Amino acid sequence: MGLFFCVIGHPIEHSLSPWIHGQFLNMSGKQGIYRTLDVPEKELGQTLQFLKKLEIDGFNITVPHKERIIKYLDELDPLAEQMGAVNTVVHKEGKWFGYNTDGKGYIRSLQSEYPDLFVDQTDKKALIIGAGGAARGIYFALMDSGFKQIDLANRTVERAHQIKSSNISTDVFSLQEAEEQLGIYDLVIQTTKAGMYPNVHEHPLSPMNVKHRAVVSDIVYRPIETTFLAAARASGARIHFGHGMLLYQAAFSFELWTGIPIDPAPLLTPLEQKLKGE
Ligand code: ATR
């Protein structure tokens, strides 16, 4: 029998996960299917009961269920527990195990394009813009990867204070303060929804003062090149697109389900073409 996976979310019709995991199944020579399940909040419990009976091999869980899923799990990975959110569930011998591959996936995608960032990173300074679930995941994964100074900037400054860990050095700034001192950072990561389709002209702050050759990254991937990234490139930064994160977090999920490691790098260009509608 083939493998059976799905992603649960609402809305979910534009999810790229079925395409990505279809490619992984092909690459690994495994038989299987991966489907989307559009599940509104009030139907989550019922849907999960159904999936348990079907003995699904694993599933992804996305907005708006990443926090609520936790109470239905038998075990929770420490990183997912720290983040308070799960994006991957693995079925093993009748039990459900929850993980979060978002932050790790993001770091791996950044590392594969800019390995120099992860050499002597104790001397480097990073700034995360935003303080939602995505920012939290990236903050902890970046900390695990060895960064010792990770600052946070958010429209609502109080939310950024809530993410702050005592294990590293973190200063919290307003967006305006961050914009003014952007030149001190080697890595700047934009995690807010500003600039996401259809609000493509928005950006949380101007990257004009960015350090020359700093890496500026945006996790928004619709459009691929946000207004923020275009301005960062024009100011002399090296840029990193958001769709890499999508591929690498999916590769970590696939490995958790099947034990098969996948190098998703060959899919970067085809995914880019898909996102551009080519
Ligand atoms: P996610 O879990 O995807 O990160 P979220 O928890 O809704 O989403 O967080 C969204 C983030 O985008 C927040 O940091 C939010 O800022 P606030 O905390 O002040 O709400 C930020 N955000 C959303 N729209 C924004 C905009 N137009 N300009 C600046 N920041 C924005």
XYZ file of C-alpha atoms and ligand atoms in Angstrom:
309
model
C 0.000 0.000 0.000
C 1.170 3.561 -0.725
C 1.700 6.336 1.778
C -1.085 8.747 2.661
C -0.405 12.359 3.697
C -2.395 15.595 3.767
C -2.307 19.222 4.857
C -5.113 20.637 6.976
C -5.852 24.364 6.915
C -8.405 27.029 6.112
C -8.226 28.409 3.480
C -6.016 25.839 1.777
C -6.854 25.769 -1.929
C -3.707 27.709 -2.933
C -1.356 25.458 -0.948
C 1.789 24.412 -2.814
C 2.387 21.465 -0.464
C 0.669 18.832 -2.680
C 2.960 19.791 -5.562
C 6.088 19.848 -3.354
C 5.382 16.509 -1.671
C 4.397 14.986 -5.020
C 7.904 15.886 -6.220
C 9.473 14.418 -3.059
C 7.528 11.166 -3.534
C 8.863 10.961 -7.103
C 12.416 11.827 -6.043
C 12.403 9.148 -3.337
C 10.727 6.499 -5.510
C 7.883 6.079 -2.982
C 4.253 5.441 -3.865
C 1.809 7.752 -2.147
C -0.639 10.614 -2.197
C -0.733 14.034 -0.531
C -4.003 15.961 -0.449
C -5.351 19.260 0.928
C -8.143 19.210 3.496
C -10.044 22.465 3.933
C -11.141 22.386 7.571
C -12.733 25.354 9.377
C -11.918 25.738 13.094
C -15.105 24.145 14.395
C -14.577 20.956 12.345
C -11.003 20.254 13.429
C -11.784 17.700 16.181
C -14.117 15.682 13.976
C -11.664 15.675 11.054
C -8.826 14.481 13.260
C -10.919 11.584 14.585
C -11.579 10.586 10.991
C -7.870 10.762 10.074
C -6.982 8.627 13.088
C -9.364 5.905 11.898
C -7.890 6.103 8.401
C -4.432 5.536 9.899
C -2.942 8.407 7.931
C 0.898 8.204 7.853
C 1.348 11.879 8.622
C 0.042 15.349 7.933
C 0.922 19.018 7.880
C -1.180 21.490 9.738
C -1.309 25.159 8.889
C -3.184 28.392 9.584
C -5.408 28.604 11.656
C -4.797 25.268 13.464
C -1.062 25.254 14.343
C -1.682 25.942 18.044
C -5.016 24.167 18.509
C -3.685 20.827 17.152
C -1.451 20.421 20.217
C -4.191 19.129 22.497
C -4.922 16.239 20.093
C -1.328 14.930 20.085
C 0.203 12.111 22.140
C 3.702 13.622 22.199
C 5.276 16.956 21.417
C 8.838 17.635 20.249
C 10.651 20.112 22.600
C 11.163 22.694 19.821
C 7.447 22.620 18.914
C 6.650 22.933 22.616
C 8.918 25.966 22.948
C 7.210 27.555 19.942
C 3.693 26.587 21.037
C 2.929 25.577 17.438
C 3.040 22.418 15.323
C 3.201 22.132 11.530
C 3.966 18.408 11.153
C 2.291 15.355 12.709
C 3.823 11.890 12.445
C 1.806 8.708 13.005
C 3.807 5.933 14.656
C 2.243 2.796 16.114
C -1.124 4.379 16.800
C 0.349 7.553 18.360
C 0.571 11.076 16.991
C 3.825 13.029 17.440
C 3.946 16.797 16.807
C 6.909 18.724 15.370
C 7.602 22.151 13.963
C 9.857 22.296 10.904
C 9.213 25.952 9.932
C 12.147 27.596 11.724
C 14.592 24.784 10.928
C 13.446 24.805 7.306
C 13.988 28.524 7.073
C 17.533 28.285 8.499
C 18.447 25.415 6.167
C 17.245 27.363 3.128
C 19.280 30.397 4.199
C 22.323 28.243 4.957
C 22.240 26.524 1.584
C 22.315 29.874 -0.234
C 24.577 31.885 2.107
C 26.815 29.467 4.046
C 29.177 32.342 4.967
C 26.498 33.719 7.321
C 26.888 30.649 9.498
C 30.666 30.919 9.887
C 31.757 32.865 13.006
C 28.144 33.807 13.619
C 28.911 34.789 17.217
C 30.306 38.044 15.756
C 27.238 38.668 13.600
C 24.081 40.593 14.339
C 20.642 39.606 13.092
C 17.368 41.516 13.075
C 13.938 39.923 12.771
C 11.108 42.208 11.667
C 7.743 41.017 13.007
C 6.609 39.189 16.136
C 4.016 36.652 14.974
C 4.259 32.856 14.847
C 6.718 32.901 11.934
C 9.055 35.343 13.717
C 9.002 33.206 16.862
C 9.962 30.025 14.951
C 12.802 31.752 13.127
C 14.067 33.432 16.316
C 14.517 30.097 18.140
C 15.951 28.289 15.113
C 18.448 31.116 14.528
C 19.428 30.933 18.179
C 19.992 27.142 17.820
C 22.175 27.798 14.766
C 24.604 29.831 16.885
C 23.624 33.504 16.502
C 24.193 35.329 19.794
C 22.672 38.732 18.999
C 19.177 38.625 17.508
C 17.164 41.830 17.763
C 13.442 42.132 17.166
C 11.406 44.980 15.655
C 7.648 45.077 15.440
C 4.776 47.489 14.840
C 3.398 46.451 18.249
C 6.592 46.537 20.326
C 5.015 44.674 23.256
C 4.553 41.496 21.144
C 8.275 41.444 20.367
C 9.085 41.605 24.102
C 7.016 38.443 24.573
C 9.248 36.449 22.207
C 12.564 37.480 23.803
C 14.623 34.657 25.354
C 17.070 35.121 28.221
C 19.564 32.733 26.551
C 20.852 35.308 24.064
C 21.206 39.042 23.673
C 18.051 40.624 22.207
C 17.107 44.288 21.964
C 13.588 45.221 20.961
C 12.838 48.168 18.679
C 9.992 49.983 16.995
C 9.977 49.739 13.185
C 11.216 53.314 12.929
C 14.114 52.726 15.331
C 15.094 49.580 13.410
C 15.005 51.445 10.110
C 17.388 54.102 11.425
C 20.026 51.644 12.663
C 19.665 48.972 9.987
C 23.330 49.415 9.010
C 24.575 47.421 12.039
C 23.016 44.113 10.908
C 24.588 41.286 8.872
C 21.222 39.567 8.477
C 17.744 41.122 8.293
C 14.673 38.874 8.128
C 11.260 40.258 7.200
C 8.493 38.010 8.619
C 5.409 40.268 8.562
C 2.576 40.098 6.083
C 3.404 43.569 4.745
C 4.075 43.255 1.002
C 2.135 40.028 0.573
C -0.246 39.849 -2.383
C -2.528 41.828 -2.859
C -0.781 44.532 -0.738
C 2.356 44.337 -2.861
C 3.398 47.970 -2.358
C 3.593 47.730 1.443
C 6.802 47.240 3.393
C 7.310 47.380 7.171
C 10.311 49.718 6.915
C 12.723 51.056 4.317
C 15.897 48.965 3.901
C 17.795 51.957 2.466
C 20.306 52.066 5.352
C 21.201 48.374 5.098
C 24.872 47.352 5.416
C 26.567 46.656 2.070
C 26.546 42.865 1.387
C 24.278 42.131 4.357
C 21.756 39.357 3.648
C 18.166 40.581 3.547
C 15.488 37.938 3.554
C 11.702 38.060 3.219
C 9.527 35.053 4.038
C 6.710 36.370 1.838
C 6.753 34.409 -1.457
C 3.738 35.891 -3.220
C 5.192 37.881 -4.951
C 8.635 36.252 -5.061
C 10.418 39.619 -5.035
C 8.628 41.874 -2.555
C 8.947 45.668 -2.575
C 11.154 45.245 0.507
C 13.561 42.840 -1.231
C 13.723 44.935 -4.395
C 14.663 48.011 -2.333
C 17.234 46.000 -0.320
C 18.851 44.743 -3.515
C 19.002 48.291 -4.876
C 20.729 49.344 -1.622
C 23.547 46.794 -2.073
C 22.257 43.866 0.004
C 22.317 40.202 -0.981
C 18.756 38.926 -0.983
C 17.050 35.674 -0.038
C 13.570 34.752 -1.289
C 10.772 33.236 0.788
C 9.931 30.183 -1.300
C 13.085 28.359 -0.175
C 11.628 28.100 3.324
C 8.553 26.428 1.893
C 10.664 23.711 0.262
C 13.024 23.079 3.166
C 10.329 22.914 5.865
C 8.496 20.423 3.620
C 11.688 18.364 3.189
C 12.058 18.114 6.990
C 8.398 16.973 7.274
C 8.921 14.360 4.563
C 12.021 13.061 6.332
C 10.123 12.788 9.626
C 7.416 10.715 7.905
C 9.567 8.477 5.738
C 13.100 8.572 7.176
C 14.283 9.640 3.705
C 16.380 12.851 3.555
C 15.585 15.014 0.528
C 17.683 17.764 -1.023
C 15.009 20.153 -2.313
C 17.464 22.544 -4.046
C 16.626 21.248 -7.586
C 13.008 22.327 -6.985
C 13.813 25.996 -6.300
C 13.645 27.087 -9.937
C 10.545 25.036 -10.879
C 8.750 26.391 -7.789
C 9.778 29.931 -8.687
C 8.346 29.418 -12.181
C 5.133 28.024 -10.710
C 4.769 31.031 -8.397
C 5.323 33.386 -11.318
C 2.651 31.486 -13.260
C 5.054 30.400 -16.021
P 2.336 34.794 11.455
O 1.957 33.729 12.435
O 2.188 34.388 10.024
O 3.688 35.356 11.723
P 0.728 36.812 12.832
O 0.866 36.091 14.123
O -0.627 37.288 12.414
O 1.228 35.942 11.605
O 1.773 38.036 12.844
C 1.806 38.952 11.806
C 3.004 39.883 11.976
O 2.968 40.797 10.897
C 2.967 40.736 13.232
O 4.297 41.026 13.603
C 2.252 42.007 12.734
O 2.516 43.161 13.514
P 1.638 43.449 14.848
O 2.144 42.507 15.899
O 1.923 44.870 15.170
O 0.207 43.195 14.443
C 2.895 42.137 11.393
N 2.164 42.943 10.407
C 1.054 42.597 9.736
N 0.713 43.550 8.855
C 1.656 44.522 8.955
C 1.885 45.776 8.304
N 1.063 46.212 7.354
N 2.972 46.518 8.663
C 3.819 46.080 9.621
N 3.657 44.901 10.276
C 2.597 44.137 9.960
